[in-house]
Short mmCIF file of C-alpha atoms in Angstrom, two decimals:
data_model
loop_
_atom_site.label_atom_id
_atom_site.label_comp_id
_atom_site.label_asym_id
_atom_site.label_seq_id
_atom_site.Cartn_x
_atom_site.Cartn_y
_atom_site.Cartn_z
CA MET A 25 13.09 -14.81 9.90
CA ARG A 26 10.96 -13.01 7.43
CA ARG A 27 7.42 -12.56 6.19
CA LEU A 28 6.53 -13.89 2.77
CA ALA A 29 3.80 -11.87 1.13
CA VAL A 30 2.04 -13.51 -1.79
CA LEU A 31 1.84 -10.63 -4.23
CA GLY A 32 0.17 -12.16 -7.24
CA LEU A 33 -2.22 -10.06 -9.27
CA ALA A 34 -5.51 -10.52 -7.46
CA GLY A 35 -8.73 -11.00 -9.39
CA ALA A 36 -11.68 -8.73 -8.80
CA ALA A 37 -13.46 -11.37 -6.77
CA CYS A 38 -10.45 -11.90 -4.50
CA ALA A 39 -9.17 -8.52 -3.38
CA ALA A 40 -7.22 -9.63 -0.34
CA LEU A 41 -3.57 -9.78 0.58
CA VAL A 42 -2.62 -13.35 1.40
CA ALA A 43 0.36 -13.63 3.69
CA VAL A 44 2.07 -16.40 5.55
CA THR A 45 5.18 -16.57 7.69
CA ARG A 46 7.75 -19.27 7.49
CA TYR A 47 11.03 -19.56 9.33
CA ASP A 48 13.99 -20.33 7.11
CA LYS A 49 15.03 -23.91 7.77
CA MET A 50 18.63 -23.05 6.90
CA SER A 51 19.06 -21.35 10.25
CA ALA A 52 17.69 -24.24 12.31
CA PRO A 53 19.91 -25.35 15.21
CA GLY A 54 22.17 -28.27 14.36
CA THR A 55 22.87 -27.33 10.76
CA SER A 56 26.52 -27.29 9.87
CA PHE A 57 26.38 -23.76 8.50
CA GLY A 58 24.00 -22.12 10.99
CA ASP A 59 26.37 -21.41 13.85
CA ASN A 60 26.69 -17.67 13.18
CA VAL A 61 30.50 -17.86 13.26
CA ILE A 62 31.87 -14.73 11.62
CA ALA A 63 35.30 -14.91 10.08
CA ALA A 64 37.44 -11.80 10.01
CA PRO A 65 38.50 -10.54 6.58
CA ALA A 66 42.07 -11.17 5.53
CA THR A 67 42.86 -7.46 5.79
CA ALA A 68 40.76 -5.41 8.18
CA ALA A 69 39.72 -1.91 7.13
CA ALA A 70 39.15 1.06 9.38
CA PRO A 71 35.50 1.24 10.52
CA LEU A 72 33.50 4.14 9.19
CA PRO A 73 32.55 6.85 11.67
CA LYS A 74 29.03 6.50 12.99
CA GLN A 75 26.66 7.67 10.28
CA LYS A 76 23.79 10.07 10.76
CA THR A 77 20.56 8.23 11.62
CA ALA A 78 17.84 8.33 9.01
CA PHE A 79 14.62 6.42 8.42
CA GLY A 80 13.11 5.31 5.13
CA ILE A 81 10.06 3.35 4.04
CA ASN A 82 9.35 0.34 1.85
CA LEU A 83 6.43 1.08 -0.45
CA SER A 84 3.53 -1.33 -0.78
CA THR A 85 2.76 -3.00 -4.08
CA VAL A 86 0.93 -0.78 -6.57
CA ALA A 87 -2.36 -2.69 -6.36
CA TYR A 88 -5.89 -1.63 -5.52
CA TRP A 89 -6.15 -4.19 -2.72
CA THR A 90 -3.29 -2.67 -0.69
CA ALA A 91 -5.52 0.39 -0.05
CA GLU A 92 -2.58 2.67 -0.88
CA ARG A 93 -3.33 5.43 -3.36
CA SER A 94 -0.03 6.44 -4.99
CA PHE A 95 -0.97 7.36 -8.58
CA MET A 96 -3.69 9.88 -9.33
CA ASN A 97 -5.05 7.51 -11.96
CA LEU A 98 -7.15 5.07 -9.93
CA ALA A 99 -6.68 2.49 -12.70
CA ALA A 100 -2.88 2.34 -12.22
CA GLY A 101 -3.08 -0.37 -9.56
CA GLY A 102 -6.00 -2.14 -11.15
CA GLY A 103 -6.48 -5.74 -12.13
CA TRP A 104 -8.69 -6.97 -14.97
CA SER A 105 -11.31 -9.65 -14.39
CA SER A 106 -13.13 -11.62 -17.05
CA ILE A 107 -16.89 -11.84 -16.46
CA MET A 108 -18.49 -14.77 -18.23
CA GLY A 109 -20.84 -16.73 -16.06
CA GLY A 110 -18.54 -15.88 -13.15
CA TRP A 111 -15.51 -13.76 -12.34
CA SER A 112 -11.96 -14.89 -13.09
CA GLU A 113 -8.61 -13.20 -13.53
CA MET A 114 -7.98 -11.98 -17.07
CA PRO A 115 -4.96 -13.85 -18.49
CA ALA A 116 -1.96 -11.59 -19.14
CA SER A 117 -1.78 -13.00 -22.68
CA ARG A 118 -4.99 -11.14 -23.51
CA LEU A 119 -3.57 -7.75 -22.51
CA ASP A 120 -1.04 -5.55 -24.23
CA PRO A 121 1.91 -4.08 -22.27
CA ARG A 122 -0.14 -0.97 -21.45
CA GLY A 123 -2.97 -2.92 -19.84
CA THR A 124 -5.40 -2.86 -22.77
CA VAL A 125 -7.86 -5.75 -23.15
CA LEU A 126 -7.30 -6.62 -26.80
CA SER A 127 -10.63 -8.31 -27.43
CA LEU A 128 -13.63 -9.91 -25.75
CA ARG A 129 -15.15 -13.31 -26.41
CA SER A 130 -18.82 -13.66 -27.23
CA GLY A 131 -20.82 -12.97 -24.08
CA GLU A 132 -17.77 -11.83 -22.13
CA GLN A 133 -17.25 -8.58 -20.24
CA ALA A 134 -14.13 -7.19 -18.56
CA ALA A 135 -13.99 -5.30 -15.25
CA LEU A 136 -11.05 -3.24 -14.02
CA ALA A 137 -10.81 -2.80 -10.24
CA LEU A 138 -9.98 0.77 -9.21
CA THR A 139 -7.95 1.96 -6.23
CA ARG A 140 -10.21 3.59 -3.68
CA PRO A 141 -9.66 7.36 -3.34
CA PRO A 142 -9.29 8.51 0.30
CA ARG A 143 -12.05 11.12 0.10
CA SER A 144 -14.64 8.43 -0.68
CA TYR A 145 -14.40 7.07 2.88
CA ASP A 146 -16.10 10.18 4.28
CA ALA A 147 -18.60 11.35 1.65
CA ASP A 148 -19.96 10.74 -1.82
CA LEU A 149 -17.20 11.45 -4.32
CA ALA A 150 -17.60 12.36 -7.99
CA VAL A 151 -15.22 10.33 -10.18
CA ARG A 152 -14.57 10.79 -13.88
CA CYS A 153 -13.06 8.16 -16.18
CA THR A 154 -11.77 9.02 -19.63
CA TYR A 155 -10.62 6.57 -22.28
CA LYS A 156 -9.80 6.10 -25.94
CA GLY A 157 -11.15 3.55 -28.38
CA GLN A 158 -14.53 2.27 -29.49
CA GLY A 159 -16.89 0.11 -27.52
CA LYS A 160 -19.41 0.15 -24.69
CA VAL A 161 -18.38 0.90 -21.12
CA ALA A 162 -20.19 0.96 -17.79
CA GLY A 163 -19.41 0.48 -14.13
CA VAL A 164 -19.81 -2.03 -11.31
CA ALA A 165 -20.77 -0.90 -7.79
CA THR A 166 -20.97 2.68 -9.06
CA PHE A 167 -23.88 5.11 -8.76
CA ASN A 168 -25.26 8.06 -10.71
CA LEU A 169 -23.47 6.62 -13.73
CA ARG A 170 -23.47 8.87 -16.80
CA ALA A 171 -21.76 7.71 -19.98
CA SER A 172 -20.77 9.64 -23.09
CA PRO A 173 -18.22 8.86 -25.83
CA GLY A 174 -14.78 8.66 -24.27
CA ARG A 175 -16.01 9.32 -20.72
CA ILE A 176 -18.05 8.00 -17.83
CA ASP A 177 -18.89 9.81 -14.60
CA PHE A 178 -20.07 8.13 -11.41
CA THR A 179 -20.36 8.58 -7.66
CA TRP A 180 -18.16 6.56 -5.30
CA ARG A 181 -20.13 6.20 -2.07
CA PRO A 182 -18.61 5.59 1.39
CA ASP A 183 -20.28 2.16 1.60
CA VAL A 184 -18.58 0.95 -1.62
CA ARG A 185 -15.30 -0.86 -1.02
CA THR A 186 -14.30 -1.48 -4.65
CA ALA A 187 -15.58 0.11 -7.84
CA TYR A 188 -14.91 -1.19 -11.35
CA PHE A 189 -14.58 0.23 -14.84
CA LYS A 190 -16.44 -2.31 -16.97
CA ILE A 191 -16.09 -2.96 -20.70
CA GLU A 192 -19.16 -4.58 -22.24
CA GLU A 193 -18.02 -4.27 -25.86
CA THR A 194 -14.68 -3.34 -27.44
CA ASN A 195 -13.53 -2.99 -31.03
CA PRO A 196 -10.40 -5.16 -31.56
CA ALA A 197 -9.27 -2.73 -34.26
CA ASP A 198 -9.66 0.23 -31.89
CA PRO A 199 -9.99 -1.25 -28.39
CA ILE A 200 -10.94 0.61 -25.21
CA ARG A 201 -7.61 1.81 -23.81
CA ALA A 202 -5.74 4.65 -22.05
CA ILE A 203 -8.22 4.51 -19.17
CA ASP A 204 -7.80 7.30 -16.62
CA CYS A 205 -10.07 7.53 -13.57
CA ARG A 206 -9.70 10.22 -10.91
CA GLU A 207 -11.76 12.67 -8.91
CA ALA A 208 -13.81 14.87 -11.21
CA ASP A 209 -12.19 17.98 -9.71
CA ALA A 210 -8.63 16.59 -9.85
CA ASP A 211 -5.77 17.94 -11.93
CA PRO A 212 -5.85 15.77 -15.09
CA ARG A 213 -2.08 16.15 -15.51
CA ALA A 214 -1.01 15.02 -12.02
CA LEU A 215 0.90 11.73 -12.02
CA PHE A 216 0.92 11.04 -8.26
CA ASP A 217 -1.50 11.79 -5.46
CA PRO A 218 -0.07 14.97 -3.86
CA ALA A 219 -0.95 13.66 -0.38
CA PHE A 220 1.09 10.52 -1.06
CA VAL A 221 4.08 12.57 -2.21
CA LYS A 222 3.83 14.80 0.85
CA GLU A 223 3.76 11.79 3.20
CA LEU A 224 6.87 10.30 1.60
CA SER A 225 8.78 13.56 1.83
CA ALA A 226 9.20 13.00 5.58
CA TYR A 227 11.50 10.03 4.92
CA LYS A 228 15.12 9.93 3.83
CA ALA A 229 14.66 7.12 1.30
CA VAL A 230 12.01 4.97 -0.37
CA ARG A 231 12.58 1.31 -1.28
CA PHE A 232 10.86 0.18 -4.46
CA MET A 233 11.21 -3.59 -3.93
CA ASP A 234 7.47 -4.23 -4.06
CA TRP A 235 6.96 -1.73 -6.88
CA SER A 236 9.45 -3.85 -8.83
CA LEU A 237 7.65 -7.08 -7.86
CA ALA A 238 11.11 -8.48 -7.27
CA ASN A 239 9.77 -11.50 -5.43
CA LEU A 240 7.99 -12.76 -8.56
CA ASN A 241 11.38 -13.04 -10.33
CA GLU A 242 9.87 -12.46 -13.78
CA ALA A 243 11.25 -9.09 -14.92
CA GLY A 244 14.63 -8.51 -16.53
CA ASP A 245 13.99 -8.12 -20.28
CA TRP A 246 14.10 -4.40 -21.15
CA SER A 247 11.98 -4.90 -24.27
CA ARG A 248 9.15 -6.37 -22.16
CA ARG A 249 9.25 -3.92 -19.26
CA THR A 250 6.22 -1.89 -18.23
CA PRO A 251 6.19 1.27 -20.36
CA ALA A 252 5.76 4.64 -18.70
CA ASP A 253 2.55 5.31 -20.63
CA ALA A 254 0.87 2.10 -19.45
CA PHE A 255 -2.34 3.08 -17.70
CA ILE A 256 -1.99 -0.05 -15.52
CA GLN A 257 1.33 -0.08 -13.68
CA GLN A 258 0.47 -3.21 -11.70
CA SER A 259 1.99 -5.65 -14.17
CA ARG A 260 4.22 -8.63 -13.51
CA GLN A 261 7.12 -6.59 -14.89
CA GLY A 262 6.82 -4.04 -12.09
CA VAL A 263 6.28 -0.29 -12.22
CA ALA A 264 8.11 1.69 -14.90
CA VAL A 265 11.48 3.05 -13.77
CA GLU A 266 10.41 6.46 -15.09
CA HIS A 267 7.76 6.65 -12.38
CA MET A 268 10.09 5.51 -9.61
CA VAL A 269 12.55 8.25 -10.51
CA ALA A 270 9.77 10.83 -10.87
CA LEU A 271 8.43 9.97 -7.42
CA ALA A 272 11.88 10.21 -5.83
CA ASN A 273 12.39 13.62 -7.43
CA GLN A 274 8.96 14.94 -6.44
CA ALA A 275 9.16 13.69 -2.85
CA GLY A 276 12.82 14.67 -2.44
CA VAL A 277 13.87 11.20 -1.26
CA ASP A 278 16.67 8.81 -2.16
CA PRO A 279 15.39 5.87 -4.24
CA TRP A 280 16.34 2.28 -3.35
CA PHE A 281 16.09 0.09 -6.46
CA THR A 282 15.84 -3.71 -6.39
CA LEU A 283 17.19 -4.90 -9.74
CA PRO A 284 15.62 -8.10 -11.08
CA TRP A 285 17.74 -11.21 -10.58
CA LYS A 286 17.14 -12.15 -14.23
CA ALA A 287 18.14 -8.72 -15.57
CA ASP A 288 20.54 -8.98 -18.49
CA ALA A 289 23.26 -6.43 -19.31
CA VAL A 290 20.96 -4.42 -21.58
CA TYR A 291 18.32 -4.13 -18.85
CA VAL A 292 20.84 -3.13 -16.17
CA ALA A 293 22.63 -0.58 -18.36
CA SER A 294 19.37 0.94 -19.63
CA PHE A 295 17.97 1.18 -16.12
CA ALA A 296 21.19 2.69 -14.76
CA ARG A 297 21.46 5.23 -17.59
CA TYR A 298 17.88 6.39 -17.06
CA VAL A 299 18.48 6.88 -13.35
CA HIS A 300 21.78 8.66 -13.98
CA GLU A 301 20.23 11.02 -16.53
CA HIS A 302 16.93 11.78 -14.77
CA LEU A 303 17.35 11.41 -11.02
CA ASP A 304 18.01 14.70 -9.24
CA PRO A 305 21.83 14.70 -8.87
CA LYS A 306 21.40 15.74 -5.23
CA ARG A 307 19.79 12.34 -4.62
CA THR A 308 21.64 9.08 -3.97
CA ALA A 309 20.55 5.86 -5.68
CA TYR A 310 20.67 2.74 -3.50
CA ILE A 311 20.90 -0.46 -5.56
CA GLU A 312 20.68 -4.16 -4.81
CA VAL A 313 20.34 -7.35 -6.88
CA GLY A 314 17.20 -9.34 -6.14
CA ASN A 315 15.47 -9.46 -2.78
CA GLU A 316 16.56 -11.79 0.01
CA ILE A 317 18.68 -14.24 -1.91
CA TRP A 318 19.21 -15.85 1.49
CA ASN A 319 15.50 -16.75 1.60
CA LEU A 320 14.64 -19.96 -0.25
CA ASP A 321 10.94 -19.10 -0.09
CA PHE A 322 11.61 -16.76 -3.02
CA PRO A 323 12.14 -17.91 -6.64
CA ALA A 324 15.27 -15.78 -7.13
CA ALA A 325 16.97 -17.47 -4.17
CA ARG A 326 16.20 -20.91 -5.56
CA GLN A 327 17.46 -19.83 -8.97
CA ALA A 328 20.67 -18.52 -7.40
CA ARG A 329 21.13 -21.85 -5.62
CA ASP A 330 20.60 -23.83 -8.81
CA GLU A 331 22.93 -21.59 -10.80
CA GLY A 332 25.59 -21.73 -8.11
CA VAL A 333 25.48 -25.52 -8.00
CA LYS A 334 25.56 -25.77 -11.81
CA LEU A 335 28.58 -23.48 -11.92
CA ARG A 336 30.24 -25.63 -9.24
CA LEU A 337 30.91 -22.63 -7.04
CA SER A 338 30.89 -24.95 -4.02
CA ALA A 339 29.93 -28.48 -3.06
CA ASP A 340 27.69 -26.95 -0.40
CA GLU A 341 24.41 -25.53 -1.75
CA ASN A 342 24.30 -22.62 0.70
CA GLU A 343 27.81 -21.52 -0.13
CA ALA A 344 27.21 -22.02 -3.86
CA ARG A 345 24.07 -19.89 -3.68
CA MET A 346 25.69 -17.01 -1.84
CA ARG A 347 28.75 -17.07 -4.09
CA ARG A 348 26.39 -16.87 -7.07
CA TYR A 349 24.75 -13.92 -5.32
CA ALA A 350 28.16 -12.28 -5.14
CA GLN A 351 28.82 -13.01 -8.82
CA ARG A 352 25.55 -11.45 -9.95
CA SER A 353 26.05 -8.45 -7.68
CA ILE A 354 29.52 -7.83 -9.10
CA GLU A 355 28.15 -8.12 -12.66
CA VAL A 356 25.34 -5.64 -12.00
CA PHE A 357 27.33 -3.21 -9.87
CA THR A 358 30.16 -3.09 -12.41
CA ILE A 359 27.68 -1.73 -14.98
CA TRP A 360 26.40 0.88 -12.53
CA GLU A 361 29.98 1.86 -11.70
CA GLN A 362 30.63 2.51 -15.37
CA VAL A 363 27.46 4.56 -15.81
CA TYR A 364 28.20 6.57 -12.64
CA ALA A 365 31.91 6.97 -13.33
CA ASP A 366 31.47 10.76 -13.30
CA ARG A 367 29.95 10.74 -9.79
CA PRO A 368 30.64 7.42 -8.03
CA LYS A 369 29.27 8.76 -4.74
CA GLY A 370 25.86 8.96 -6.41
CA ILE A 371 25.21 5.25 -5.82
CA VAL A 372 25.26 2.95 -2.81
CA ARG A 373 25.82 -0.72 -3.70
CA ILE A 374 24.22 -3.12 -1.21
CA LEU A 375 24.71 -6.74 -0.21
CA SER A 376 22.05 -8.22 2.10
CA GLY A 377 21.81 -11.16 4.48
CA GLN A 378 19.49 -12.77 7.00
CA ASN A 379 19.55 -10.97 10.33
CA ALA A 380 19.06 -14.24 12.21
CA TRP A 381 22.04 -15.89 10.49
CA PRO A 382 24.87 -13.38 10.00
CA GLY A 383 27.39 -16.06 9.04
CA LEU A 384 25.59 -16.96 5.81
CA VAL A 385 26.37 -13.68 4.06
CA GLU A 386 30.09 -14.28 4.71
CA TYR A 387 30.10 -16.62 1.73
CA ALA A 388 29.20 -13.68 -0.49
CA LEU A 389 31.31 -11.09 1.31
CA ASN A 390 34.46 -13.20 0.99
CA TYR A 391 33.95 -14.10 -2.67
CA LYS A 392 36.81 -12.74 -4.81
CA ASP A 393 36.79 -8.92 -4.75
CA MET A 394 33.14 -8.55 -3.69
CA VAL A 395 33.98 -6.00 -1.00
CA LYS A 396 35.47 -3.65 -3.61
CA HIS A 397 32.08 -3.49 -5.33
CA ILE A 398 29.82 -2.71 -2.37
CA ASP A 399 29.32 0.22 -0.06
CA ALA A 400 26.93 -1.25 2.49
CA LEU A 401 25.97 -4.48 4.22
CA SER A 402 22.31 -4.85 5.08
CA SER A 403 19.83 -7.00 7.00
CA ALA A 404 16.15 -6.85 8.00
CA LEU A 405 15.62 -5.95 11.63
CA TYR A 406 12.30 -7.49 12.63
CA PHE A 407 11.20 -7.91 16.22
CA ALA A 408 8.36 -9.84 17.90
CA GLN A 409 8.57 -12.75 15.45
CA THR A 410 7.93 -15.43 18.06
CA VAL A 411 5.85 -13.73 20.75
CA LEU A 412 2.63 -15.27 19.35
CA ALA A 413 4.14 -18.47 18.01
CA ASP A 414 1.94 -20.52 20.34
CA PRO A 415 -1.65 -20.28 18.99
CA LYS A 416 -2.89 -20.92 22.54
CA THR A 417 -1.36 -17.68 23.81
CA PRO A 418 -3.97 -15.82 25.91
CA THR A 419 -5.02 -12.72 23.98
CA ALA A 420 -7.74 -11.04 26.06
CA ASP A 421 -5.12 -8.99 27.93
CA LEU A 422 -2.56 -7.41 25.60
CA GLY A 423 -0.29 -6.36 28.47
CA PRO A 424 1.81 -9.56 28.62
CA ILE A 425 2.05 -9.60 24.83
CA PHE A 426 3.46 -6.09 24.71
CA THR A 427 5.89 -6.99 27.49
CA ALA A 428 7.15 -9.84 25.29
CA ILE A 429 7.28 -7.55 22.25
CA ASP A 430 9.42 -5.02 24.10
CA ALA A 431 11.76 -7.81 25.28
CA SER A 432 12.21 -9.03 21.71
CA ILE A 433 13.77 -5.78 20.50
CA PRO A 434 17.16 -6.30 22.20
CA GLU A 435 17.29 -9.81 20.74
CA THR A 436 16.91 -8.37 17.23
CA PHE A 437 19.77 -5.95 17.89
CA LYS A 438 21.92 -8.76 19.27
CA THR A 439 22.40 -10.43 15.87
CA ALA A 440 22.36 -7.06 14.08
CA ARG A 441 25.53 -6.19 16.00
CA GLN A 442 27.26 -9.05 14.23
CA PHE A 443 26.33 -7.51 10.87
CA LYS A 444 27.68 -4.21 12.12
CA GLN A 445 30.93 -5.93 13.12
CA MET A 446 31.28 -7.47 9.66
CA ALA A 447 30.63 -4.11 8.03
CA ASP A 448 33.06 -2.28 10.33
CA ALA A 449 35.81 -4.82 9.64
CA ARG A 450 35.53 -4.04 5.92
CA GLY A 451 34.98 -0.29 6.08
CA LEU A 452 31.35 -0.63 4.95
CA ARG A 453 28.13 0.99 6.08
CA TYR A 454 25.58 -1.14 7.91
CA ILE A 455 21.96 -0.34 7.02
CA GLY A 456 18.57 -2.06 7.42
CA TYR A 457 16.70 -2.90 4.23
CA GLU A 458 13.53 -3.68 6.20
CA GLY A 459 12.48 -3.40 9.81
CA GLY A 460 9.58 -3.26 12.23
CA GLN A 461 7.34 -5.62 14.16
CA HIS A 462 6.75 -9.13 12.80
CA ALA A 463 4.14 -10.46 15.23
CA THR A 464 2.53 -13.47 13.55
CA TYR A 465 -0.51 -15.29 14.89
CA ASN A 466 -2.42 -18.38 13.78
CA GLY A 467 -4.80 -18.77 16.71
CA PRO A 468 -8.57 -18.43 17.10
CA ASP A 469 -8.71 -14.71 18.02
CA LYS A 470 -9.57 -13.03 14.71
CA THR A 471 -9.47 -9.56 16.24
CA LEU A 472 -5.99 -9.80 17.76
CA MET A 473 -4.04 -8.25 14.89
CA GLU A 474 -6.39 -5.28 14.76
CA ARG A 475 -6.23 -4.69 18.51
CA LEU A 476 -2.48 -5.19 18.61
CA ASN A 477 -1.58 -2.87 15.74
CA ARG A 478 -4.06 -0.15 16.70
CA ASP A 479 -2.95 -0.07 20.34
CA PRO A 480 -0.86 2.95 21.43
CA ARG A 481 1.57 0.51 23.04
CA MET A 482 2.57 -0.66 19.57
CA GLY A 483 3.59 2.90 18.84
CA ALA A 484 5.59 2.94 22.06
CA ALA A 485 7.34 -0.29 21.00
CA TYR A 486 8.30 1.37 17.71
CA ARG A 487 9.77 4.32 19.57
CA ARG A 488 11.94 1.96 21.63
CA PHE A 489 12.98 0.18 18.45
CA LEU A 490 13.86 3.37 16.59
CA THR A 491 15.63 4.88 19.60
CA GLY A 492 17.64 1.69 19.96
CA TRP A 493 18.65 1.78 16.30
CA ASP A 494 19.75 5.39 16.64
CA ARG A 495 21.72 4.68 19.80
CA GLU A 496 23.45 1.46 18.72
CA PHE A 497 23.83 1.71 14.95
CA GLY A 498 22.84 4.96 13.29
CA ASP A 499 22.66 5.23 9.50
CA LEU A 500 19.65 4.28 7.36
CA LEU A 501 16.85 1.98 8.49
CA MET A 502 14.02 1.25 6.04
CA LEU A 503 10.72 0.41 7.72
CA TYR A 504 8.42 -2.22 6.21
CA HIS A 505 5.97 -1.10 4.87
CA SER A 506 3.85 1.92 4.00
CA THR A 507 0.20 0.79 3.74
CA SER A 508 -1.93 -2.35 3.81
CA PRO A 509 -5.16 -3.60 5.41
CA ILE A 510 -4.85 -5.57 8.65
CA GLY A 511 -5.02 -9.33 8.19
CA THR A 512 -5.94 -11.93 10.79
CA THR A 513 -2.42 -13.39 10.99
CA MET A 514 -0.11 -10.37 10.58
CA HIS A 515 0.13 -6.72 9.61
CA PHE A 516 3.12 -4.68 8.44
CA GLY A 517 1.58 -1.42 7.26
CA MET A 518 2.34 1.87 8.94
CA ALA A 519 -1.26 2.66 7.98
CA GLU A 520 -4.27 0.60 6.93
CA ARG A 521 -5.26 2.87 4.06
CA SER A 522 -4.31 6.09 2.38
CA GLY A 523 -5.76 9.14 4.07
CA GLN A 524 -6.17 7.43 7.43
CA PRO A 525 -5.96 9.94 10.32
CA LEU A 526 -2.62 9.92 12.11
CA SER A 527 -4.43 9.37 15.41
CA GLU A 528 -5.50 5.93 14.13
CA THR A 529 -2.00 4.84 13.11
CA PRO A 530 0.23 4.50 16.20
CA LYS A 531 3.13 2.93 14.28
CA ARG A 532 3.21 5.65 11.66
CA LYS A 533 2.86 8.38 14.29
CA ALA A 534 5.78 6.91 16.24
CA VAL A 535 7.96 6.85 13.13
CA LEU A 536 7.09 10.42 12.12
CA ASP A 537 7.69 11.63 15.68
CA ALA A 538 11.10 9.93 15.68
CA ILE A 539 11.97 11.50 12.33
CA GLY A 540 10.93 14.91 13.61
CA GLU A 541 13.28 14.59 16.56
CA LEU A 542 16.37 13.69 14.51
CA PRO A 543 19.02 16.39 14.13
CA ARG A 544 18.65 18.31 10.89
#
């Protein structure tokens, strides 16, 4: 059971995260492959000793509408809109790989949404944008605007949710480009927000799945990847690997990379070589192929199914899909093994399955010599998925809801134990690639998600969850996710926005308290 976040590039007029939940029909009772039967490997290995507990975090998408400020350049998570009679998303075909609008049509303007800086929530904030090229620039929802060649200055007021860098004219031969917007008093050389880096440094690892936009299943051609000097990093090719590595080094965390399903050998080898050459050698690189190949809501899973059937890996589509997952993982991991031949302990190769259906991943685990190419088995440990399944659930009193949430945690661990058994039987680590509450609601109470996620009892539920993980499993658990506004149907963020006081974020406080209590 898993959330599906629709992470398309939002237009300026639609700056909201759209999310829906759907339960994977493959695990429905009565299916011939959904009985959770776990077969023992032909030759059992000695289980690993219990690993030291550690907690990591999944990062939110680099996009202005997630309310997470990661890059100092407020344009890095921006999205271009075309203004011509109305607002519409600027087609990617009209941008170069660095985010430059190549030309404007007669009567057209372009507006780039900027990520909101945390200091603007409390007081007027002076922002300075610099750029290269020839044309005419302005701003939308900005105040005290002052323009000069190559620069505009404006004030971001607390009552302004989104501000825009607007191009009114641009010279196609020398277009407006290399846009950089940040606080007027900020270090012009800083790549990341120092506060963001400091927050991440509390964790053991950071998962870049949403930075890679793995769920779009479009990246994989190294020649088309997002370049490091792109001023917009929110492209459908994902954030540049250079920035992922730089963030891991600065924050002192282990990076968890989600390689695109479509990645060819050149892409994989180039990515692996960059990580090998530039990641702090004291850090460990966690690697996986695609995200949730078990989940047919995602394009990569459907592609794996189609490829597995075409290759006649099995007459059963589920088995064919998971065997294809094993094939691709072996192909990708073999390249990483070659690149890291000088320090093989510098990588952790991961195979993932659905926590609610442990038996499905057996098809991949038992494929040829798959086990020789992986170090860890993984699942997503979500709790509270069904506590609000009935839209008629009374919501005025949160007490019964939190009682149900607390009771759901042992049920999550119940199937996770089966993953742990499979890992132990093969001498593998068992880790969680995602985890946290998954309360989903489609009823009439539009304030429920806010009240639920801001309640101190949600923090207490997280403490029970994290304590239970430490007691029963140990090793690495990656929470999902760092930051996002609260929706009316669900909310996964540890915080609602960057810079939010810890007293307003009970989930994040619970996680940081748990981390602080772990043995050093």
